[in-house]
Amino acid sequence: MSTRAQIRFATREDGVSFSEHPDKIHAQFYCHSDGYPEGLGLDIAEMIESCKHVGAWEIEHVQDIHTDLDYIYYIWSDYDKSTWISIFHVGLGEWCGKCKRYVEEDKCIFVGEPKQLITKYGSQLDESYYKLNTNDDG
């Protein structure tokens, strides 16, 4: 199963919160797999910090809509300002006691600069994830 995501580019503006979806974006890309913060999130942060190349992105029109996304990333930038990243987990269900049902909403799970994302999600990776599998099954 793939973890799908969109990467959207927005301009930093006064009065626009990083923890809310902005009204306007300038470009967006679609990523079919590995869209979770410990994968794509780290790739984006490392790309911004060290000009690393990120592959497997498909350029899209800014009005394209996907119904199967797991995450949406916003890259906030402007002249003479630091770059920030917001990550939204799409359609997280929460129990609403008032309406007695699950309500699916996008939840902002990260707002910060690339170094902060690397610190938060890079430290969550288990070193065994990178070790070669040497058991009898391969």
CSV table of N, CA, C and O in Angstrom, one decimal:
chain,number,residue,atom,x,y,z
A,1,MET,N,0.8,-1.2,0.0
A,1,MET,CA,0.0,0.0,0.0
A,1,MET,C,0.9,1.2,0.0
A,1,MET,O,1.8,1.3,0.7
A,2,SER,N,0.5,2.2,-0.8
A,2,SER,CA,1.3,3.4,-1.0
A,2,SER,C,0.8,4.5,0.0
A,2,SER,O,-0.3,4.6,0.3
A,3,THR,N,1.8,5.3,0.4
A,3,THR,CA,1.4,6.5,1.2
A,3,THR,C,1.5,7.7,0.3
A,3,THR,O,2.6,8.2,0.1
A,4,ARG,N,0.4,8.2,-0.1
A,4,ARG,CA,0.4,9.2,-1.1
A,4,ARG,C,0.4,10.6,-0.5
A,4,ARG,O,-0.1,10.8,0.6
A,5,ALA,N,1.0,11.6,-1.2
A,5,ALA,CA,1.1,12.9,-0.7
A,5,ALA,C,1.1,14.0,-1.8
A,5,ALA,O,1.4,13.6,-2.9
A,6,GLN,N,0.8,15.2,-1.4
A,6,GLN,CA,1.0,16.3,-2.3
A,6,GLN,C,2.0,17.3,-1.7
A,6,GLN,O,1.9,17.4,-0.4
A,7,ILE,N,2.8,17.9,-2.5
A,7,ILE,CA,3.7,18.9,-2.0
A,7,ILE,C,3.3,20.2,-2.7
A,7,ILE,O,3.2,20.3,-3.9
A,8,ARG,N,2.9,21.2,-1.9
A,8,ARG,CA,2.4,22.5,-2.4
A,8,ARG,C,3.3,23.6,-2.0
A,8,ARG,O,3.9,23.6,-0.9
A,9,PHE,N,3.4,24.6,-2.9
A,9,PHE,CA,4.3,25.7,-2.6
A,9,PHE,C,3.4,27.0,-2.4
A,9,PHE,O,2.6,27.3,-3.3
A,10,ALA,N,3.6,27.7,-1.3
A,10,ALA,CA,2.9,28.9,-1.0
A,10,ALA,C,3.8,30.0,-0.5
A,10,ALA,O,4.9,29.7,-0.1
A,11,THR,N,3.4,31.2,-0.7
A,11,THR,CA,4.2,32.4,-0.3
A,11,THR,C,3.9,32.7,1.1
A,11,THR,O,2.7,32.8,1.5
A,12,ARG,N,4.9,33.0,1.9
A,12,ARG,CA,4.8,33.5,3.3
A,12,ARG,C,4.1,34.9,3.2
A,12,ARG,O,4.6,35.7,2.5
A,13,GLU,N,3.0,35.0,3.9
A,13,GLU,CA,2.4,36.3,3.9
A,13,GLU,C,1.9,36.6,5.4
A,13,GLU,O,1.6,35.7,6.1
A,14,ASP,N,1.9,37.9,5.7
A,14,ASP,CA,1.5,38.3,7.0
A,14,ASP,C,0.0,37.9,7.2
A,14,ASP,O,-0.8,38.1,6.3
A,15,GLY,N,-0.3,37.4,8.3
A,15,GLY,CA,-1.7,37.0,8.7
A,15,GLY,C,-2.1,35.7,8.2
A,15,GLY,O,-3.2,35.2,8.4
A,16,VAL,N,-1.2,34.9,7.5
A,16,VAL,CA,-1.6,33.6,7.0
A,16,VAL,C,-0.9,32.6,7.9
A,16,VAL,O,0.4,32.6,8.0
A,17,SER,N,-1.6,31.7,8.6
A,17,SER,CA,-1.1,30.8,9.5
A,17,SER,C,-0.5,29.6,8.8
A,17,SER,O,-1.0,29.1,7.8
A,18,PHE,N,0.7,29.1,9.3
A,18,PHE,CA,1.3,27.9,8.7
A,18,PHE,C,0.5,26.7,9.1
A,18,PHE,O,0.7,25.6,8.5
A,19,SER,N,-0.3,26.7,10.1
A,19,SER,CA,-1.1,25.6,10.5
A,19,SER,C,-2.5,25.5,9.9
A,19,SER,O,-3.3,24.7,10.4
A,20,GLU,N,-2.7,26.2,8.9
A,20,GLU,CA,-4.0,26.1,8.1
A,20,GLU,C,-3.7,26.0,6.6
A,20,GLU,O,-2.7,26.6,6.2
A,21,HIS,N,-4.5,25.4,5.9
A,21,HIS,CA,-4.4,25.3,4.4
A,21,HIS,C,-4.5,26.8,3.9
A,21,HIS,O,-5.5,27.4,4.2
A,22,PRO,N,-3.5,27.2,3.1
A,22,PRO,CA,-3.6,28.6,2.5
A,22,PRO,C,-4.7,28.6,1.3
A,22,PRO,O,-4.9,27.5,0.7
A,23,ASP,N,-5.2,29.8,1.0
A,23,ASP,CA,-6.1,29.9,-0.1
A,23,ASP,C,-5.4,29.8,-1.4
A,23,ASP,O,-6.0,29.3,-2.4
A,24,LYS,N,-4.2,30.2,-1.5
A,24,LYS,CA,-3.5,30.2,-2.8
A,24,LYS,C,-2.2,29.4,-2.7
A,24,LYS,O,-1.5,29.5,-1.7
A,25,ILE,N,-1.9,28.6,-3.7
A,25,ILE,CA,-0.7,28.0,-3.9
A,25,ILE,C,-0.1,28.3,-5.3
A,25,ILE,O,-0.9,28.6,-6.2
A,26,HIS,N,1.2,28.1,-5.5
A,26,HIS,CA,1.8,28.5,-6.7
A,26,HIS,C,2.1,27.3,-7.6
A,26,HIS,O,2.1,27.3,-8.8
A,27,ALA,N,2.3,26.1,-7.0
A,27,ALA,CA,2.6,24.9,-7.7
A,27,ALA,C,2.4,23.7,-6.8
A,27,ALA,O,2.4,23.9,-5.5
A,28,GLN,N,2.1,22.6,-7.3
A,28,GLN,CA,2.0,21.4,-6.5
A,28,GLN,C,2.6,20.2,-7.2
A,28,GLN,O,2.5,20.1,-8.5
A,29,PHE,N,3.1,19.2,-6.5
A,29,PHE,CA,3.6,18.0,-7.0
A,29,PHE,C,2.8,16.8,-6.3
A,29,PHE,O,2.4,17.0,-5.2
A,30,TYR,N,2.7,15.7,-7.0
A,30,TYR,CA,2.1,14.5,-6.4
A,30,TYR,C,3.2,13.5,-6.2
A,30,TYR,O,4.0,13.2,-7.0
A,31,CYS,N,3.2,12.8,-5.0
A,31,CYS,CA,4.1,11.7,-4.7
A,31,CYS,C,3.3,10.5,-4.4
A,31,CYS,O,2.5,10.5,-3.5
A,32,HIS,N,3.5,9.4,-5.2
A,32,HIS,CA,2.6,8.2,-5.1
A,32,HIS,C,3.0,7.3,-3.9
A,32,HIS,O,2.1,6.6,-3.4
A,33,SER,N,4.2,7.4,-3.4
A,33,SER,CA,4.6,6.5,-2.3
A,33,SER,C,5.6,7.1,-1.4
A,33,SER,O,6.2,8.1,-1.7
A,34,ASP,N,5.7,6.6,-0.2
A,34,ASP,CA,6.6,7.0,0.9
A,34,ASP,C,6.3,8.5,1.2
A,34,ASP,O,7.3,9.2,1.5
A,35,GLY,N,5.1,8.9,1.3
A,35,GLY,CA,4.7,10.3,1.6
A,35,GLY,C,4.7,10.6,3.1
A,35,GLY,O,4.4,11.8,3.5
A,36,TYR,N,5.0,9.7,4.0
A,36,TYR,CA,5.0,9.9,5.4
A,36,TYR,C,6.1,10.9,5.8
A,36,TYR,O,7.1,11.0,5.1
A,37,PRO,N,6.0,11.6,7.0
A,37,PRO,CA,7.0,12.5,7.4
A,37,PRO,C,8.4,12.0,7.5
A,37,PRO,O,9.4,12.7,7.2
A,38,GLU,N,8.6,10.7,8.0
A,38,GLU,CA,9.9,10.1,8.1
A,38,GLU,C,10.5,9.8,6.8
A,38,GLU,O,11.7,9.5,6.7
A,39,GLY,N,9.8,9.8,5.7
A,39,GLY,CA,10.3,9.6,4.4
A,39,GLY,C,10.3,10.9,3.6
A,39,GLY,O,11.3,11.6,3.5
A,40,LEU,N,9.2,11.3,3.0
A,40,LEU,CA,9.1,12.5,2.2
A,40,LEU,C,9.4,13.7,2.9
A,40,LEU,O,10.1,14.6,2.5
A,41,GLY,N,8.9,13.8,4.2
A,41,GLY,CA,9.2,15.0,5.0
A,41,GLY,C,10.6,15.2,5.2
A,41,GLY,O,11.1,16.3,5.0
A,42,LEU,N,11.4,14.2,5.5
A,42,LEU,CA,12.8,14.3,5.7
A,42,LEU,C,13.5,14.6,4.3
A,42,LEU,O,14.4,15.5,4.3
A,43,ASP,N,13.0,14.0,3.2
A,43,ASP,CA,13.6,14.4,1.9
A,43,ASP,C,13.4,15.8,1.6
A,43,ASP,O,14.4,16.5,1.1
A,44,ILE,N,12.3,16.4,1.9
A,44,ILE,CA,12.0,17.8,1.6
A,44,ILE,C,12.9,18.7,2.4
A,44,ILE,O,13.6,19.6,1.9
A,45,ALA,N,13.0,18.4,3.7
A,45,ALA,CA,13.8,19.2,4.6
A,45,ALA,C,15.3,19.1,4.2
A,45,ALA,O,16.0,20.1,4.2
A,46,GLU,N,15.8,17.9,3.9
A,46,GLU,CA,17.2,17.8,3.5
A,46,GLU,C,17.4,18.4,2.1
A,46,GLU,O,18.5,19.0,1.9
A,47,MET,N,16.5,18.4,1.2
A,47,MET,CA,16.6,19.1,0.0
A,47,MET,C,16.8,20.6,0.2
A,47,MET,O,17.6,21.2,-0.4
A,48,ILE,N,15.9,21.2,1.1
A,48,ILE,CA,16.0,22.6,1.3
A,48,ILE,C,17.3,22.9,2.0
A,48,ILE,O,18.0,23.9,1.7
A,49,GLU,N,17.8,22.1,3.0
A,49,GLU,CA,19.0,22.4,3.7
A,49,GLU,C,20.3,22.2,2.9
A,49,GLU,O,21.2,22.9,3.0
A,50,SER,N,20.3,21.2,2.0
A,50,SER,CA,21.5,20.9,1.3
A,50,SER,C,21.4,20.7,-0.2
A,50,SER,O,22.3,20.2,-0.9
A,51,CYS,N,20.3,21.2,-0.8
A,51,CYS,CA,20.1,21.2,-2.3
A,51,CYS,C,20.1,19.8,-2.8
A,51,CYS,O,20.5,19.5,-3.9
A,52,LYS,N,19.6,18.8,-2.0
A,52,LYS,CA,19.5,17.4,-2.4
A,52,LYS,C,18.4,17.2,-3.4
A,52,LYS,O,17.3,17.9,-3.3
A,53,HIS,N,18.6,16.4,-4.4
A,53,HIS,CA,17.5,16.1,-5.4
A,53,HIS,C,16.5,15.1,-4.8
A,53,HIS,O,16.8,14.2,-4.1
A,54,VAL,N,15.2,15.4,-5.1
A,54,VAL,CA,14.1,14.5,-4.6
A,54,VAL,C,13.5,14.0,-5.9
A,54,VAL,O,13.1,14.8,-6.8
A,55,GLY,N,13.3,12.7,-6.0
A,55,GLY,CA,12.7,12.1,-7.2
A,55,GLY,C,11.3,11.6,-6.9
A,55,GLY,O,10.8,11.8,-5.8
A,56,ALA,N,10.7,11.1,-7.9
A,56,ALA,CA,9.3,10.5,-7.9
A,56,ALA,C,8.2,11.5,-7.6
A,56,ALA,O,7.2,11.2,-7.1
A,57,TRP,N,8.4,12.7,-8.0
A,57,TRP,CA,7.4,13.8,-7.9
A,57,TRP,C,6.8,14.0,-9.3
A,57,TRP,O,7.6,14.0,-10.3
A,58,GLU,N,5.5,14.1,-9.4
A,58,GLU,CA,4.9,14.4,-10.7
A,58,GLU,C,4.3,15.8,-10.6
A,58,GLU,O,3.5,16.1,-9.7
A,59,ILE,N,4.7,16.7,-11.5
A,59,ILE,CA,4.1,18.0,-11.5
A,59,ILE,C,2.6,18.0,-11.9
A,59,ILE,O,2.2,17.2,-12.7
A,60,GLU,N,1.8,18.8,-11.2
A,60,GLU,CA,0.4,18.8,-11.4
A,60,GLU,C,-0.1,20.3,-11.5
A,60,GLU,O,0.6,21.2,-11.1
A,61,HIS,N,-1.3,20.4,-12.1
A,61,HIS,CA,-1.9,21.7,-12.1
A,61,HIS,C,-2.4,22.0,-10.6
A,61,HIS,O,-2.8,21.1,-9.9
A,62,VAL,N,-2.4,23.2,-10.2
A,62,VAL,CA,-2.7,23.6,-8.8
A,62,VAL,C,-4.1,23.3,-8.5
A,62,VAL,O,-4.4,23.2,-7.3
A,63,GLN,N,-5.0,23.0,-9.4
A,63,GLN,CA,-6.4,22.7,-9.1
A,63,GLN,C,-6.7,21.2,-9.1
A,63,GLN,O,-7.8,20.8,-8.8
A,64,ASP,N,-5.6,20.4,-9.3
A,64,ASP,CA,-5.9,18.9,-9.3
A,64,ASP,C,-6.2,18.5,-7.8
A,64,ASP,O,-5.6,19.0,-6.9
A,65,ILE,N,-7.2,17.6,-7.7
A,65,ILE,CA,-7.6,17.1,-6.4
A,65,ILE,C,-7.5,15.6,-6.4
A,65,ILE,O,-7.9,14.9,-7.3
A,66,HIS,N,-6.9,15.1,-5.3
A,66,HIS,CA,-6.8,13.6,-5.1
A,66,HIS,C,-7.7,13.3,-3.9
A,66,HIS,O,-7.7,14.0,-2.9
A,67,THR,N,-8.3,12.2,-4.0
A,67,THR,CA,-9.2,11.7,-2.9
A,67,THR,C,-8.5,10.6,-2.1
A,67,THR,O,-9.1,10.1,-1.1
A,68,ASP,N,-7.3,10.3,-2.4
A,68,ASP,CA,-6.6,9.2,-1.7
A,68,ASP,C,-5.3,9.6,-1.0
A,68,ASP,O,-4.4,8.8,-0.8
A,69,LEU,N,-5.2,10.9,-0.7
A,69,LEU,CA,-4.0,11.4,-0.1
A,69,LEU,C,-3.9,11.0,1.4
A,69,LEU,O,-4.9,10.9,2.1
A,70,ASP,N,-2.7,10.8,1.9
A,70,ASP,CA,-2.4,10.6,3.3
A,70,ASP,C,-1.9,11.8,3.9
A,70,ASP,O,-2.1,12.1,5.1
A,71,TYR,N,-1.1,12.6,3.2
A,71,TYR,CA,-0.4,13.8,3.7
A,71,TYR,C,-0.4,14.9,2.6
A,71,TYR,O,-0.4,14.6,1.4
A,72,ILE,N,-0.4,16.1,3.1
A,72,ILE,CA,-0.2,17.3,2.3
A,72,ILE,C,0.9,18.1,2.9
A,72,ILE,O,0.8,18.4,4.1
A,73,TYR,N,1.9,18.5,2.2
A,73,TYR,CA,3.0,19.3,2.6
A,73,TYR,C,2.9,20.7,2.0
A,73,TYR,O,2.6,20.8,0.8
A,74,TYR,N,3.2,21.7,2.8
A,74,TYR,CA,3.3,23.1,2.2
A,74,TYR,C,4.7,23.5,2.5
A,74,TYR,O,5.3,23.4,3.6
A,75,ILE,N,5.3,24.1,1.4
A,75,ILE,CA,6.6,24.7,1.6
A,75,ILE,C,6.4,26.2,1.4
A,75,ILE,O,6.0,26.7,0.4
A,76,TRP,N,6.7,26.9,2.5
A,76,TRP,CA,6.4,28.3,2.6
A,76,TRP,C,7.7,29.1,2.4
A,76,TRP,O,8.7,28.9,3.2
A,77,SER,N,7.7,30.0,1.4
A,77,SER,CA,9.0,30.7,1.2
A,77,SER,C,8.6,32.1,0.6
A,77,SER,O,7.5,32.4,0.1
A,78,ASP,N,9.6,33.0,0.8
A,78,ASP,CA,9.5,34.4,0.2
A,78,ASP,C,10.9,35.0,0.3
A,78,ASP,O,11.7,34.5,1.0
A,79,TYR,N,11.1,36.0,-0.5
A,79,TYR,CA,12.3,36.7,-0.5
A,79,TYR,C,12.7,37.2,0.9
A,79,TYR,O,11.9,37.7,1.7
A,80,ASP,N,14.0,37.0,1.2
A,80,ASP,CA,14.6,37.4,2.5
A,80,ASP,C,13.9,36.9,3.8
A,80,ASP,O,13.9,37.5,4.8
A,81,LYS,N,13.2,35.7,3.6
A,81,LYS,CA,12.6,35.1,4.8
A,81,LYS,C,13.0,33.6,4.8
A,81,LYS,O,13.3,33.0,3.7
A,82,SER,N,13.1,33.0,5.9
A,82,SER,CA,13.4,31.6,6.0
A,82,SER,C,12.3,30.7,5.5
A,82,SER,O,11.1,31.1,5.5
A,83,THR,N,12.6,29.5,5.0
A,83,THR,CA,11.6,28.6,4.5
A,83,THR,C,11.1,27.8,5.6
A,83,THR,O,11.8,27.3,6.5
A,84,TRP,N,9.8,27.6,5.6
A,84,TRP,CA,9.1,26.8,6.6
A,84,TRP,C,8.3,25.7,5.9
A,84,TRP,O,8.0,25.8,4.7
A,85,ILE,N,8.0,24.6,6.7
A,85,ILE,CA,7.3,23.5,6.1
A,85,ILE,C,6.1,23.2,7.1
A,85,ILE,O,6.2,23.2,8.3
A,86,SER,N,4.9,22.9,6.5
A,86,SER,CA,3.7,22.5,7.2
A,86,SER,C,3.4,21.1,6.7
A,86,SER,O,3.4,20.9,5.5
A,87,ILE,N,3.0,20.2,7.6
A,87,ILE,CA,2.6,18.9,7.2
A,87,ILE,C,1.2,18.6,7.8
A,87,ILE,O,0.9,18.8,9.0
A,88,PHE,N,0.2,18.2,6.9
A,88,PHE,CA,-1.1,17.9,7.3
A,88,PHE,C,-1.4,16.4,7.1
A,88,PHE,O,-1.1,15.9,6.0
A,89,HIS,N,-1.9,15.7,8.1
A,89,HIS,CA,-2.3,14.3,7.9
A,89,HIS,C,-3.8,14.4,7.5
A,89,HIS,O,-4.6,15.0,8.2
A,90,VAL,N,-4.0,13.9,6.3
A,90,VAL,CA,-5.3,14.1,5.7
A,90,VAL,C,-6.4,13.1,6.2
A,90,VAL,O,-6.1,11.9,6.4
A,91,GLY,N,-7.5,13.7,6.5
A,91,GLY,CA,-8.7,12.9,6.9
A,91,GLY,C,-8.6,12.0,8.1
A,91,GLY,O,-9.1,10.9,8.2
A,92,LEU,N,-8.0,12.6,9.2
A,92,LEU,CA,-7.9,11.8,10.4
A,92,LEU,C,-9.2,11.8,11.1
A,92,LEU,O,-9.9,12.8,11.2
A,93,GLY,N,-9.7,10.6,11.4
A,93,GLY,CA,-11.0,10.5,12.1
A,93,GLY,C,-10.9,10.8,13.6
A,93,GLY,O,-10.1,10.2,14.2
A,94,GLU,N,-11.8,11.7,14.1
A,94,GLU,CA,-11.9,11.9,15.5
A,94,GLU,C,-13.3,11.8,15.9
A,94,GLU,O,-14.3,12.2,15.2
A,95,TRP,N,-13.6,11.2,17.1
A,95,TRP,CA,-14.9,11.0,17.6
A,95,TRP,C,-15.5,12.4,18.0
A,95,TRP,O,-14.9,13.1,18.8
A,96,CYS,N,-16.6,12.7,17.5
A,96,CYS,CA,-17.3,14.0,17.9
A,96,CYS,C,-18.4,13.6,18.8
A,96,CYS,O,-19.4,13.0,18.4
A,97,GLY,N,-18.3,13.9,20.1
A,97,GLY,CA,-19.3,13.6,21.1
A,97,GLY,C,-20.6,14.3,20.9
A,97,GLY,O,-21.7,13.8,21.1
A,98,LYS,N,-20.5,15.5,20.4
A,98,LYS,CA,-21.7,16.3,20.1
A,98,LYS,C,-22.5,15.7,19.0
A,98,LYS,O,-23.8,15.6,19.1
A,99,CYS,N,-21.9,15.3,17.9
A,99,CYS,CA,-22.7,14.8,16.7
A,99,CYS,C,-22.7,13.2,16.7
A,99,CYS,O,-23.3,12.6,15.9
A,100,LYS,N,-22.0,12.6,17.7
A,100,LYS,CA,-22.1,11.1,17.9
A,100,LYS,C,-21.6,10.4,16.6
A,100,LYS,O,-22.2,9.4,16.2
A,101,ARG,N,-20.5,10.8,16.0
A,101,ARG,CA,-19.9,10.1,14.8
A,101,ARG,C,-18.5,10.5,14.7
A,101,ARG,O,-18.0,11.5,15.3
A,102,TYR,N,-17.8,9.8,13.8
A,102,TYR,CA,-16.4,10.2,13.5
A,102,TYR,C,-16.4,11.3,12.4
A,102,TYR,O,-17.2,11.2,11.5
A,103,VAL,N,-15.6,12.3,12.6
A,103,VAL,CA,-15.5,13.4,11.7
A,103,VAL,C,-14.1,13.4,11.2
A,103,VAL,O,-13.1,13.3,11.9
A,104,GLU,N,-14.0,13.3,9.9
A,104,GLU,CA,-12.7,13.3,9.2
A,104,GLU,C,-12.2,14.7,8.9
A,104,GLU,O,-13.0,15.4,8.2
A,105,GLU,N,-11.1,15.1,9.4
A,105,GLU,CA,-10.6,16.5,9.1
A,105,GLU,C,-9.1,16.3,8.9
A,105,GLU,O,-8.4,15.4,9.4
A,106,ASP,N,-8.5,17.3,8.1
A,106,ASP,CA,-7.1,17.3,8.0
A,106,ASP,C,-6.5,17.9,9.3
A,106,ASP,O,-7.0,18.9,9.8
A,107,LYS,N,-5.4,17.3,9.8
A,107,LYS,CA,-4.8,17.7,11.0
A,107,LYS,C,-3.4,18.1,10.8
A,107,LYS,O,-2.6,17.4,10.2
A,108,CYS,N,-3.1,19.4,11.2
A,108,CYS,CA,-1.7,19.8,11.0
A,108,CYS,C,-0.8,19.2,12.1
A,108,CYS,O,-1.1,19.3,13.3
A,109,ILE,N,0.2,18.4,11.6
A,109,ILE,CA,1.0,17.6,12.6
A,109,ILE,C,2.4,18.2,12.7
A,109,ILE,O,3.2,17.7,13.6
A,110,PHE,N,2.8,19.1,11.9
A,110,PHE,CA,4.1,19.7,12.0
A,110,PHE,C,4.1,21.1,11.3
A,110,PHE,O,3.5,21.3,10.2
A,111,VAL,N,4.7,22.1,12.0
A,111,VAL,CA,5.0,23.4,11.4
A,111,VAL,C,6.4,23.7,11.9
A,111,VAL,O,6.7,23.7,13.1
A,112,GLY,N,7.3,24.1,11.0
A,112,GLY,CA,8.7,24.5,11.4
A,112,GLY,C,9.6,24.6,10.3
A,112,GLY,O,9.2,24.4,9.1
A,113,GLU,N,10.8,24.9,10.6
A,113,GLU,CA,11.9,25.0,9.6
A,113,GLU,C,12.4,23.7,9.3
A,113,GLU,O,12.3,22.7,10.1
A,114,PRO,N,13.1,23.5,8.1
A,114,PRO,CA,13.6,22.2,7.7
A,114,PRO,C,14.5,21.5,8.8
A,114,PRO,O,14.3,20.3,9.0
A,115,LYS,N,15.3,22.2,9.5
A,115,LYS,CA,16.2,21.6,10.5
A,115,LYS,C,15.3,21.0,11.6
A,115,LYS,O,15.7,20.0,12.2
A,116,GLN,N,14.2,21.7,12.0
A,116,GLN,CA,13.3,21.2,13.0
A,116,GLN,C,12.7,19.9,12.6
A,116,GLN,O,12.5,19.0,13.4
A,117,LEU,N,12.3,19.8,11.3
A,117,LEU,CA,11.7,18.6,10.8
A,117,LEU,C,12.7,17.4,10.8
A,117,LEU,O,12.4,16.3,11.2
A,118,ILE,N,13.9,17.7,10.4
A,118,ILE,CA,15.0,16.7,10.4
A,118,ILE,C,15.2,16.2,11.9
A,118,ILE,O,15.3,15.0,12.1
A,119,THR,N,15.2,17.1,12.8
A,119,THR,CA,15.4,16.8,14.2
A,119,THR,C,14.2,15.9,14.7
A,119,THR,O,14.4,14.9,15.4
A,120,LYS,N,13.0,16.3,14.4
A,120,LYS,CA,11.8,15.6,14.9
A,120,LYS,C,11.7,14.2,14.3
A,120,LYS,O,11.5,13.2,14.9
A,121,TYR,N,11.7,14.2,12.9
A,121,TYR,CA,11.4,12.9,12.3
A,121,TYR,C,12.6,12.0,12.0
A,121,TYR,O,12.5,10.8,11.9
A,122,GLY,N,13.8,12.7,11.9
A,122,GLY,CA,15.0,11.9,11.7
A,122,GLY,C,15.3,11.1,12.9
A,122,GLY,O,15.8,9.9,12.8
A,123,SER,N,15.0,11.6,14.1
A,123,SER,CA,15.3,10.9,15.3
A,123,SER,C,14.3,9.7,15.6
A,123,SER,O,14.6,8.9,16.4
A,124,GLN,N,13.2,9.7,14.9
A,124,GLN,CA,12.2,8.7,15.0
A,124,GLN,C,12.5,7.4,14.3
A,124,GLN,O,11.9,6.4,14.5
A,125,LEU,N,13.5,7.5,13.3
A,125,LEU,CA,13.8,6.3,12.5
A,125,LEU,C,14.6,5.3,13.4
A,125,LEU,O,15.6,5.7,14.1
A,126,ASP,N,14.3,4.1,13.2
A,126,ASP,CA,15.0,3.0,13.9
A,126,ASP,C,16.2,2.6,13.1
A,126,ASP,O,16.0,2.3,11.9
A,127,GLU,N,17.4,2.5,13.6
A,127,GLU,CA,18.5,2.1,12.9
A,127,GLU,C,18.4,0.8,12.2
A,127,GLU,O,19.0,0.5,11.2
A,128,SER,N,17.6,-0.1,12.8
A,128,SER,CA,17.4,-1.4,12.2
A,128,SER,C,16.7,-1.4,10.9
A,128,SER,O,16.9,-2.3,10.1
A,129,TYR,N,16.0,-0.3,10.6
A,129,TYR,CA,15.4,-0.1,9.3
A,129,TYR,C,16.4,-0.1,8.2
A,129,TYR,O,16.1,-0.5,7.1
A,130,TYR,N,17.6,0.4,8.5
A,130,TYR,CA,18.6,0.5,7.4
A,130,TYR,C,19.6,-0.7,7.3
A,130,TYR,O,20.4,-0.8,6.5
A,131,LYS,N,19.4,-1.7,8.3
A,131,LYS,CA,20.3,-2.8,8.3
A,131,LYS,C,19.9,-3.8,7.2
A,131,LYS,O,18.7,-4.0,7.0
A,132,LEU,N,20.8,-4.5,6.6
A,132,LEU,CA,20.6,-5.5,5.6
A,132,LEU,C,20.0,-6.7,6.2
A,132,LEU,O,20.4,-7.2,7.3
A,133,ASN,N,18.9,-7.2,5.6
A,133,ASN,CA,18.3,-8.4,6.1
A,133,ASN,C,19.1,-9.6,5.7
A,133,ASN,O,19.3,-9.9,4.5
A,134,THR,N,19.6,-10.4,6.7
A,134,THR,CA,20.5,-11.5,6.4
A,134,THR,C,19.9,-12.8,6.8
A,134,THR,O,20.6,-13.8,6.9
A,135,ASN,N,18.6,-12.9,7.1
A,135,ASN,CA,18.0,-14.1,7.5
A,135,ASN,C,17.8,-15.0,6.3
A,135,ASN,O,18.1,-14.7,5.1
A,136,ASP,N,17.3,-16.3,6.5
A,136,ASP,CA,17.2,-17.2,5.4
A,136,ASP,C,16.2,-16.8,4.3
A,136,ASP,O,16.2,-17.3,3.2
A,137,ASP,N,15.3,-15.9,4.7
A,137,ASP,CA,14.3,-15.5,3.7
A,137,ASP,C,14.8,-14.4,2.8
A,137,ASP,O,14.1,-13.9,1.9
A,138,GLY,N,16.0,-13.9,3.0
A,138,GLY,CA,16.6,-12.9,2.1
A,138,GLY,C,16.8,-11.6,2.8
A,138,GLY,O,17.1,-10.6,2.3
